[in-house]
Coordinates of C-alpha atoms in Angstrom, one line a residue:
X1 CA -67.9 -9.5 4.6
X2 CA -69.5 -6.2 5.5
X3 CA -72.7 -4.4 4.5
X4 CA -73.5 -3.7 0.9
X5 CA -70.7 -1.6 -0.4
X6 CA -71.5 -0.9 -4.0
X7 CA -74.4 -0.4 -6.3
X8 CA -74.4 -0.9 -10.1
X9 CA -77.2 -0.1 -12.5
X10 CA -77.0 -2.0 -15.8
X11 CA -79.0 -3.2 -18.7
X12 CA -78.0 -6.9 -18.5
X13 CA -76.7 -9.0 -15.6
X14 CA -75.2 -12.3 -16.8
X15 CA -74.9 -15.0 -14.2
X16 CA -72.3 -17.6 -15.2
X17 CA -68.7 -17.2 -16.3
X18 CA -68.4 -20.1 -18.6
X19 CA -68.2 -19.9 -22.4
X20 CA -71.9 -19.0 -22.9
X21 CA -72.0 -16.4 -20.2
X22 CA -68.7 -14.8 -21.3
X23 CA -69.9 -14.8 -25.0
X24 CA -73.2 -13.2 -24.2
X25 CA -71.5 -10.5 -22.0
X26 CA -69.1 -9.8 -24.9
X27 CA -71.7 -9.5 -27.5
X28 CA -74.0 -7.4 -25.4
X29 CA -71.3 -5.0 -24.4
X30 CA -70.2 -4.6 -28.0
X31 CA -73.7 -3.5 -28.9
X32 CA -73.5 -0.7 -26.3
X33 CA -75.5 -2.3 -23.5
X34 CA -74.4 -1.8 -19.9
X35 CA -73.3 -5.3 -18.8
X36 CA -72.3 -7.0 -15.6
X37 CA -71.0 -10.6 -15.6
X38 CA -70.7 -12.5 -12.3
X39 CA -69.1 -15.9 -11.8
X40 CA -69.0 -17.7 -8.4
X41 CA -65.6 -19.2 -9.1
X42 CA -62.9 -18.6 -11.7
X43 CA -63.8 -18.0 -15.3
X44 CA -64.1 -21.4 -17.1
X45 CA -63.4 -23.2 -13.8
X46 CA -66.0 -25.9 -14.5
X47 CA -67.4 -27.4 -17.7
X48 CA -65.9 -24.8 -20.1
X49 CA -62.3 -25.9 -19.2
X50 CA -63.2 -29.6 -19.3
X51 CA -64.0 -30.1 -22.9
X52 CA -62.2 -32.1 -25.6
X53 CA -60.5 -28.9 -26.7
X54 CA -62.1 -29.0 -30.1
X55 CA -63.8 -26.6 -32.4
X56 CA -65.7 -29.1 -34.6
X57 CA -68.9 -29.8 -36.4
X58 CA -69.4 -33.0 -34.5
X59 CA -69.0 -35.7 -37.1
X60 CA -70.8 -38.3 -35.0
X61 CA -73.9 -36.2 -34.7
X62 CA -74.6 -36.8 -38.4
X63 CA -75.6 -40.4 -37.6
X64 CA -78.1 -39.1 -35.1
X65 CA -79.5 -36.8 -37.8
X66 CA -78.6 -33.6 -36.0
X67 CA -77.9 -31.9 -39.3
X68 CA -78.9 -28.4 -38.1
X69 CA -76.4 -28.6 -35.2
X70 CA -73.6 -29.9 -37.4
X71 CA -74.2 -27.2 -40.1
X72 CA -74.2 -24.5 -37.5
X73 CA -71.1 -25.8 -35.9
X74 CA -69.2 -26.2 -39.2
X75 CA -70.0 -22.6 -40.2
X76 CA -68.8 -21.4 -36.8
X77 CA -65.6 -23.4 -37.1
X78 CA -64.0 -21.2 -39.6
X79 CA -65.4 -18.0 -38.1
X80 CA -63.7 -18.8 -34.8
X81 CA -60.4 -20.0 -36.5
X82 CA -60.0 -16.6 -38.2
X83 CA -61.0 -14.6 -35.1
X84 CA -58.5 -16.3 -32.7
X85 CA -55.7 -18.0 -34.7
X86 CA -53.4 -17.9 -31.7
X87 CA -55.6 -20.2 -29.5
X88 CA -57.4 -22.0 -32.2
X89 CA -55.6 -24.0 -35.0
X90 CA -56.6 -26.5 -37.7
X91 CA -56.3 -30.1 -36.7
X92 CA -56.4 -33.1 -39.2
X93 CA -58.1 -36.2 -37.9
X94 CA -57.6 -39.8 -38.9
X95 CA -60.3 -42.4 -38.4
X96 CA -58.6 -45.8 -38.6
X97 CA -60.9 -48.4 -40.2
X98 CA -60.8 -52.2 -40.1
X99 CA -63.7 -53.7 -42.0
X100 CA -65.8 -56.1 -39.9
X101 CA -64.2 -55.2 -36.6
X102 CA -66.7 -54.5 -33.7
X103 CA -68.0 -51.0 -33.7
X104 CA -66.7 -50.1 -37.1
X105 CA -69.1 -48.3 -39.4
X106 CA -69.2 -49.5 -43.0
X107 CA -66.8 -47.7 -45.3
X108 CA -69.7 -46.4 -47.5
X109 CA -71.4 -44.9 -44.4
X110 CA -68.2 -43.1 -43.4
X111 CA -67.6 -41.8 -46.9
X112 CA -71.2 -40.5 -47.1
X113 CA -70.9 -38.9 -43.7
X114 CA -67.6 -37.2 -44.6
X115 CA -69.2 -35.9 -47.9
X116 CA -71.9 -34.2 -45.9
X117 CA -69.3 -32.9 -43.4
X118 CA -67.4 -31.3 -46.3
X119 CA -70.5 -29.7 -47.9
X120 CA -73.0 -28.8 -45.2
X121 CA -71.3 -25.5 -44.7
X122 CA -68.8 -23.5 -46.8
X123 CA -65.1 -24.3 -46.3
X124 CA -62.8 -21.3 -46.9
X125 CA -59.4 -23.0 -46.3
X126 CA -59.7 -26.3 -44.5
X127 CA -58.9 -29.3 -46.7
X128 CA -61.6 -31.8 -47.7
X129 CA -61.8 -35.3 -46.4
X130 CA -59.7 -38.1 -48.0
X131 CA -58.7 -41.7 -47.7
X132 CA -55.3 -42.6 -46.3
X133 CA -53.3 -45.9 -46.7
X134 CA -52.0 -46.7 -43.3
X135 CA -49.5 -49.2 -44.8
X136 CA -47.6 -46.3 -46.4
X137 CA -48.5 -43.3 -44.3
X138 CA -46.3 -42.5 -41.2
X139 CA -49.6 -42.1 -39.3
X140 CA -50.1 -45.8 -39.5
X141 CA -46.9 -46.6 -37.5
X142 CA -48.6 -46.0 -34.1
X143 CA -51.6 -48.2 -34.9
X144 CA -52.1 -51.9 -34.7
X145 CA -51.4 -53.6 -38.0
X146 CA -55.0 -54.7 -38.7
X147 CA -55.8 -51.1 -39.5
X148 CA -54.8 -50.7 -43.1
X149 CA -56.6 -47.6 -44.1
X150 CA -58.0 -44.4 -42.5
X151 CA -60.4 -41.7 -43.4
X152 CA -59.0 -38.2 -42.9
X153 CA -61.0 -35.0 -42.3
X154 CA -60.4 -31.5 -40.9
X155 CA -61.5 -29.8 -37.7
X156 CA -59.8 -27.5 -35.2
X157 CA -58.2 -27.5 -31.7
X158 CA -58.9 -24.8 -29.1
X159 CA -57.5 -23.8 -25.7
X160 CA -61.0 -23.8 -24.2
X161 CA -60.2 -22.0 -20.9
X162 CA -58.4 -19.2 -22.7
X163 CA -61.2 -18.8 -25.1
X164 CA -63.5 -18.0 -22.2
X165 CA -61.0 -15.5 -20.7
X166 CA -60.6 -13.8 -24.1
X167 CA -64.3 -13.4 -24.5
X168 CA -64.5 -11.9 -20.9
X169 CA -61.5 -9.6 -21.7
X170 CA -63.3 -8.4 -24.9
X171 CA -66.5 -7.8 -22.8
X172 CA -64.6 -5.8 -20.2
X173 CA -62.7 -3.7 -22.9
X174 CA -66.1 -2.9 -24.4
X175 CA -67.4 -1.6 -21.1
X176 CA -68.7 -4.6 -19.2
X177 CA -68.0 -5.2 -15.5
X178 CA -66.7 -8.7 -14.9
X179 CA -66.8 -10.0 -11.3
X180 CA -65.2 -13.3 -10.6
X181 CA -65.4 -15.2 -7.3
X182 CA -68.7 -13.5 -6.9
X183 CA -71.9 -15.4 -6.0
X184 CA -75.4 -14.5 -7.0
X185 CA -76.9 -14.6 -3.5
X186 CA -80.4 -13.1 -3.9
X187 CA -82.6 -12.3 -6.9
X188 CA -85.9 -10.5 -6.9
X189 CA -88.1 -9.0 -9.6
X190 CA -89.2 -5.5 -8.9
X191 CA -91.4 -4.4 -11.7
X192 CA -89.3 -3.8 -14.8
X193 CA -86.0 -4.4 -13.0
X194 CA -84.1 -7.1 -11.3
X195 CA -82.9 -6.4 -7.8
X196 CA -79.8 -8.7 -7.2
X197 CA -77.3 -9.1 -4.4
X198 CA -73.9 -10.4 -5.3
X199 CA -71.4 -11.6 -2.7
X200 CA -67.8 -11.0 -3.7
X201 CA -64.5 -11.6 -2.0
X202 CA -64.3 -8.2 -0.5
X203 CA -67.8 -6.7 -0.5
X204 CA -71.4 -7.2 -1.4
X205 CA -72.6 -5.7 -4.7
X206 CA -76.1 -4.5 -5.2
X207 CA -77.2 -4.7 -8.9
X208 CA -80.3 -3.2 -10.6
X209 CA -80.6 -4.9 -14.0
X210 CA -83.2 -4.4 -16.7
X211 CA -82.6 -8.0 -18.0
X212 CA -81.3 -11.1 -16.3
X213 CA -79.4 -13.8 -18.2
X214 CA -79.1 -17.3 -16.6
X215 CA -76.0 -18.8 -18.1
X216 CA -75.1 -20.9 -15.1
X217 CA -74.4 -24.1 -17.1
X218 CA -75.0 -27.2 -15.0
X219 CA -76.4 -24.9 -12.3
X220 CA -78.9 -23.2 -14.6
X221 CA -82.0 -25.2 -13.5
X222 CA -81.0 -25.1 -9.8
X223 CA -80.4 -21.3 -10.1
X224 CA -84.0 -20.8 -11.2
X225 CA -85.3 -23.0 -8.4
X226 CA -83.1 -21.5 -5.7
X227 CA -83.7 -17.9 -6.6
X228 CA -87.3 -18.1 -7.6
X229 CA -86.3 -16.2 -10.7
X230 CA -88.3 -18.5 -13.0
X231 CA -90.0 -21.9 -13.3
X232 CA -88.0 -25.0 -12.5
X233 CA -86.5 -26.8 -15.5
X234 CA -85.3 -30.4 -15.9
X235 CA -81.9 -30.8 -17.5
X236 CA -79.9 -33.9 -18.3
X237 CA -76.4 -33.7 -16.8
X238 CA -73.8 -35.8 -18.6
X239 CA -70.3 -36.2 -17.3
X240 CA -67.5 -36.3 -19.8
X241 CA -64.0 -37.3 -18.6
X242 CA -60.6 -37.2 -20.2
X243 CA -57.1 -38.6 -19.4
X244 CA -53.7 -37.3 -20.3
X245 CA -50.9 -39.9 -20.9
X246 CA -47.4 -39.8 -22.2
X247 CA -47.3 -39.3 -26.0
X248 CA -48.7 -42.2 -27.9
X249 CA -47.8 -41.1 -31.5
X250 CA -45.6 -38.7 -33.4
X251 CA -47.1 -35.9 -35.6
X252 CA -49.5 -33.1 -35.2
X253 CA -52.6 -35.0 -36.4
X254 CA -55.2 -36.6 -34.1
X255 CA -57.1 -39.9 -34.2
X256 CA -60.8 -40.7 -33.9
X257 CA -61.2 -44.2 -32.6
X258 CA -64.4 -46.2 -33.1
X259 CA -65.3 -48.4 -30.1
X260 CA -67.3 -51.7 -30.0
X261 CA -70.1 -50.0 -28.1
X262 CA -70.6 -47.6 -31.0
X263 CA -69.0 -44.6 -29.3
X264 CA -66.0 -42.7 -30.5
X265 CA -62.9 -41.6 -28.5
X266 CA -60.5 -38.9 -29.5
X267 CA -56.7 -39.1 -29.2
X268 CA -55.2 -35.7 -29.5
X269 CA -51.6 -34.4 -29.4
X270 CA -51.3 -32.3 -26.3
X271 CA -48.7 -30.0 -24.8
X272 CA -45.9 -31.4 -26.9
X273 CA -45.1 -34.6 -25.0
X274 CA -48.6 -35.9 -24.1
X275 CA -51.7 -37.4 -25.6
X276 CA -55.2 -36.3 -24.5
X277 CA -57.8 -39.1 -24.7
X278 CA -61.5 -38.7 -24.3
X279 CA -64.3 -38.5 -23.8
X280 CA -66.8 -40.6 -21.8
X281 CA -70.6 -39.9 -21.6
X282 CA -72.1 -40.8 -18.2
X283 CA -75.3 -39.6 -16.7
X284 CA -74.5 -37.6 -13.6
X285 CA -76.3 -36.9 -10.4
X286 CA -76.2 -33.2 -9.5
X287 CA -75.3 -33.9 -5.9
X288 CA -71.8 -32.2 -6.1
X289 CA -71.2 -30.1 -9.2
X290 CA -68.3 -28.3 -7.7
X291 CA -66.1 -31.5 -7.4
X292 CA -66.6 -33.5 -10.6
X293 CA -63.9 -36.1 -11.1
X294 CA -63.2 -39.1 -13.4
X295 CA -64.2 -42.5 -12.0
X296 CA -61.9 -45.6 -12.1
X297 CA -64.4 -47.2 -14.6
X298 CA -64.0 -44.2 -17.0
X299 CA -60.2 -44.3 -16.7
X300 CA -60.3 -48.0 -17.6
X301 CA -62.7 -47.4 -20.5
X302 CA -60.4 -44.8 -22.0
X303 CA -57.3 -46.9 -21.5
X304 CA -59.0 -49.9 -23.2
X305 CA -60.1 -47.6 -26.1
X306 CA -56.5 -46.8 -26.7
X307 CA -55.3 -50.3 -26.3
X308 CA -57.7 -51.6 -29.0
X309 CA -56.2 -49.3 -31.6
X310 CA -52.6 -48.3 -30.7
X311 CA -49.5 -50.5 -30.6
X312 CA -48.4 -48.9 -27.4
X313 CA -50.5 -50.0 -24.5
X314 CA -51.3 -47.8 -21.5
X315 CA -52.5 -48.7 -18.0
X316 CA -54.4 -46.5 -15.6
X317 CA -51.1 -46.0 -13.6
X318 CA -49.6 -44.1 -16.6
X319 CA -52.3 -41.4 -16.5
X320 CA -50.5 -38.1 -15.6
X321 CA -53.6 -36.0 -15.3
X322 CA -57.4 -36.4 -15.7
X323 CA -60.3 -34.0 -15.7
X324 CA -64.0 -34.2 -15.9
X325 CA -66.8 -31.8 -16.6
X326 CA -70.6 -31.9 -16.6
X327 CA -72.4 -31.0 -19.8
X328 CA -75.8 -29.4 -19.2
X329 CA -77.8 -31.0 -22.0
X330 CA -81.4 -30.6 -23.0
X331 CA -83.5 -33.4 -21.5
X332 CA -85.4 -35.0 -24.4
X333 CA -86.7 -37.8 -22.2
X334 CA -84.8 -40.7 -23.6
X335 CA -81.9 -42.3 -25.3
X336 CA -78.3 -42.7 -24.1
X337 CA -76.1 -40.0 -22.7
X338 CA -74.1 -40.1 -26.0
X339 CA -77.2 -39.5 -28.1
X340 CA -78.5 -36.6 -26.1
X341 CA -78.5 -33.4 -28.2
X342 CA -75.6 -31.0 -27.8
X343 CA -77.6 -28.1 -29.3
X344 CA -78.8 -25.2 -27.2
X345 CA -82.2 -23.8 -26.3
X346 CA -83.4 -20.5 -24.8
X347 CA -86.2 -20.0 -22.5
X348 CA -87.7 -16.5 -22.3
X349 CA -89.7 -15.2 -19.4
X350 CA -91.3 -11.7 -19.6
X351 CA -94.5 -12.5 -17.9
X352 CA -93.4 -11.4 -14.5
X353 CA -92.1 -8.0 -15.6
X354 CA -88.3 -7.7 -16.0
X355 CA -87.1 -10.1 -18.7
X356 CA -85.3 -13.3 -18.0
X357 CA -83.3 -15.3 -20.5
X358 CA -82.2 -18.8 -19.5
X359 CA -79.6 -20.8 -21.6
X360 CA -79.7 -24.6 -21.7
X361 CA -77.2 -26.8 -23.5
X362 CA -74.7 -25.7 -26.1
X363 CA -71.1 -26.4 -26.9
X364 CA -67.8 -24.5 -27.2
X365 CA -68.0 -24.4 -31.0
X366 CA -71.3 -22.6 -31.1
X367 CA -70.8 -20.1 -28.3
X368 CA -70.5 -17.1 -30.6
X369 CA -73.7 -17.9 -32.5
X370 CA -75.5 -18.6 -29.2
X371 CA -74.5 -15.3 -27.8
X372 CA -75.5 -13.5 -31.0
X373 CA -79.0 -15.0 -30.9
X374 CA -79.3 -14.3 -27.2
X375 CA -78.5 -10.6 -27.7
X376 CA -80.7 -10.5 -30.7
X377 CA -83.6 -11.2 -28.3
X378 CA -82.3 -9.0 -25.4
X379 CA -81.9 -5.8 -27.5
X380 CA -85.6 -5.5 -28.7
X381 CA -86.9 -6.5 -25.3
X382 CA -85.0 -3.6 -23.8
X383 CA -86.2 -1.3 -26.6
X384 CA -82.9 -1.3 -28.5
X385 CA -82.3 -2.3 -32.2
X386 CA -78.7 -3.4 -32.1
X387 CA -76.9 -4.9 -35.1
X388 CA -74.8 -8.1 -34.6
X389 CA -71.0 -7.6 -34.9
X390 CA -69.0 -10.5 -33.6
X391 CA -68.8 -12.5 -36.9
X392 CA -66.5 -9.7 -38.1
X393 CA -64.3 -9.1 -35.0
X394 CA -61.2 -10.7 -33.7
X395 CA -60.9 -11.9 -30.1
X396 CA -58.2 -10.2 -28.1
X397 CA -54.8 -11.1 -29.5
X398 CA -56.2 -12.6 -32.7
X399 CA -55.6 -9.6 -34.9
X400 CA -52.3 -10.9 -36.3
X401 CA -53.0 -9.5 -39.8
X402 CA -55.4 -6.7 -39.1
X403 CA -58.6 -6.0 -37.1
X404 CA -60.9 -8.1 -39.3
X405 CA -60.7 -11.9 -39.2
X406 CA -59.2 -13.3 -42.4
X407 CA -58.0 -16.7 -43.5
X408 CA -54.5 -15.4 -43.8
X409 CA -54.3 -15.2 -40.0
X410 CA -54.7 -19.0 -39.9
X411 CA -52.7 -20.0 -43.0
X412 CA -49.8 -17.7 -42.2
X413 CA -49.8 -17.8 -38.4
X414 CA -46.4 -19.4 -38.3
X415 CA -45.0 -16.7 -40.5
X416 CA -46.3 -14.1 -38.0
X417 CA -44.6 -16.0 -35.1
X418 CA -41.3 -15.8 -37.1
X419 CA -41.6 -12.0 -37.1
X420 CA -41.9 -12.1 -33.3
X421 CA -38.7 -14.0 -33.2
X422 CA -37.0 -11.1 -34.8
X423 CA -38.7 -8.6 -32.4
X424 CA -37.9 -10.7 -29.3
X425 CA -34.7 -12.4 -30.3
X426 CA -33.6 -12.5 -26.6
X427 CA -36.5 -14.7 -25.6
X428 CA -36.0 -18.5 -25.5
X429 CA -37.7 -20.2 -28.4
X430 CA -40.0 -22.4 -26.4
X431 CA -41.1 -19.5 -24.3
X432 CA -41.8 -17.3 -27.3
X433 CA -43.9 -19.9 -29.0
X434 CA -46.0 -20.4 -25.8
X435 CA -46.4 -16.7 -25.3
X436 CA -47.5 -16.2 -28.9
X437 CA -50.0 -19.1 -28.6
X438 CA -51.4 -17.7 -25.4
X439 CA -51.5 -14.0 -26.0
X440 CA -51.3 -13.5 -29.8
X441 CA -50.6 -9.8 -30.6
X442 CA -50.9 -9.0 -26.9
X443 CA -47.5 -10.6 -26.5
X444 CA -46.2 -7.0 -27.1
X445 CA -48.3 -5.8 -24.1
X446 CA -47.0 -8.6 -21.9
X447 CA -43.4 -7.8 -22.7
X448 CA -43.8 -4.0 -23.1
X449 CA -41.1 -3.3 -20.5
X450 CA -38.8 -6.2 -21.2
X451 CA -35.6 -5.9 -23.2
X452 CA -33.8 -8.9 -22.0
X453 CA -34.4 -12.2 -20.2
X454 CA -33.5 -10.6 -16.9
X455 CA -36.5 -8.2 -17.3
X456 CA -38.9 -11.2 -17.1
X457 CA -38.2 -11.3 -13.4
X458 CA -37.7 -14.3 -11.2
X459 CA -38.8 -17.7 -12.5
X460 CA -41.4 -18.5 -9.9
X461 CA -41.9 -22.1 -11.1
X462 CA -40.5 -23.8 -14.2
X463 CA -41.6 -21.7 -17.3
X464 CA -43.5 -19.1 -15.3
X465 CA -41.7 -15.7 -14.8
X466 CA -42.9 -12.8 -12.6
X467 CA -43.8 -10.6 -15.6
X468 CA -46.4 -13.2 -16.8
X469 CA -47.8 -14.0 -13.4
X470 CA -48.3 -10.4 -12.6
X471 CA -49.9 -9.8 -16.0
X472 CA -52.4 -12.7 -15.4
X473 CA -53.3 -11.2 -12.0
X474 CA -53.7 -7.7 -13.3
X475 CA -55.3 -8.4 -16.7
X476 CA -57.0 -11.8 -16.5
X477 CA -58.5 -12.2 -13.1
X478 CA -56.1 -14.9 -11.9
X479 CA -56.0 -15.2 -8.1
X480 CA -54.5 -18.6 -7.3
X481 CA -52.1 -21.2 -8.6
X482 CA -54.8 -23.3 -10.2
X483 CA -56.0 -20.3 -12.2
X484 CA -52.6 -19.8 -13.7
X485 CA -51.2 -23.3 -13.9
X486 CA -54.3 -25.1 -15.3
X487 CA -56.6 -22.5 -16.9
X488 CA -54.5 -19.5 -18.1
X489 CA -51.6 -21.8 -19.0
X490 CA -51.1 -25.6 -18.9
X491 CA -47.9 -25.4 -17.0
X492 CA -49.4 -27.6 -14.3
X493 CA -48.5 -30.6 -16.6
X494 CA -44.8 -29.6 -16.7
X495 CA -43.9 -28.3 -13.3
X496 CA -42.4 -30.3 -10.3
X497 CA -44.4 -31.3 -7.2
X498 CA -44.8 -28.4 -4.9
X499 CA -45.0 -25.8 -7.7
X500 CA -48.6 -24.8 -6.9
X501 CA -47.7 -24.1 -3.3
X502 CA -44.7 -22.0 -4.4
X503 CA -46.8 -20.0 -6.8
X504 CA -49.6 -19.5 -4.2
X505 CA -46.9 -18.1 -1.7
X506 CA -45.7 -15.7 -4.4
X507 CA -49.3 -14.6 -5.0
X508 CA -49.9 -14.1 -1.3
X509 CA -46.7 -12.0 -1.0
X510 CA -47.7 -10.0 -4.0
X511 CA -51.0 -9.1 -2.4
X512 CA -49.1 -7.8 0.6
X513 CA -46.8 -5.6 -1.5
X514 CA -43.7 -5.8 -3.8
X515 CA -42.2 -9.3 -3.8
X516 CA -38.9 -10.9 -4.8
X517 CA -38.9 -14.7 -5.0
X518 CA -35.5 -16.4 -4.6

């Protein structure tokens, strides 16, 4: 690394490339502010790719009386569905119920909670809750026979890592500079500006910013302390872990499983042939936030949760993949990790001159609203009155039926895919569906120069062709196999051992010049 090689003057520097940072950068850039976003690793490499993959109101938060959070999340649920129907889709949940069993809420309590869930915010197109007989419904076949009924309700599934990438893409296309693998090394207030030194993979970048946004997630408090950018802040770090196992049930619905300790565990259909199970809630020591992993006790807990409810038993040895992330929650001074608030809080600091905004807490579902409220504060502080806009804009690739988010994009998404089958009739069906789900309308950009399967280039690893790998490097900041196999796609679950090394070799050869992989 040499001397400082580049200088950027901007209105807003956002530190942190998770969902909150990417969302704030997108919103601010769309309002005409000059924005720089820096992330020390890959976009969504940490907490934002380690969620339960849900856009949801948070049914369980109702019994903790977090009505404001649930209302806000429910309202956002349909906004996001309409803005990105390719990476977000409706998901029907079943909550099996066995009266009197340990951990089971009374039926009246569940019905009351679901009534609130249905009515706290408007529902444009998602169906209301209902009661299902598991004796007659196919959904009961996978469950143990003492479950005779279930409560059904609606939420949505999301590809969380791609959501972050799409927000960052939108920010860049609206003028933002997005710097991945770039660490914020030094921060200093100089009157009405921030003087910041960023260390990137090839050079140092010197940034003069009028406003600094601390969206570092689990690192938010330590960022303030290490840089001296603001007063130290206590956060509650809670680890949530998930396991992926061979498919436990047929169908495209999910299950919410009540546990004897009062917690709930999700079982979600995942990547066609798997089931995703999670999550845990464990207080976490911040000693190593870069290498967060599931513990044997958490794996055992999730397996036991499954085995209490499903006919098919699973053992820890059957786990094909696991992941863990640390949620940066607001420390309210008490209660269990499960009961800690998932809402977000801003801290504003203008006393020292240049404004500082720190973001604490939050969840994937409310990222757009969080970003909107953040920029609602930033604009006036910088002397700009800037109208909000993201509620009426699609994320990249989400404009399947026009530039404005509409319910039709969700309800008729499959019909849109069928038109792509006609356009790309030479593309294998499974590949077309995956491309459509990942890239939406930008499928046409990905395949702009392809007229046959041969034009996809060499299949570097199973399911990944050169045209897509090159696209992800050029357009989506991918630099290594993990970026592609686990965050931009989920092909890591489907490829053979050694695939990551093969892909990394291809990427290294690509950096040296034109490459052909045999």
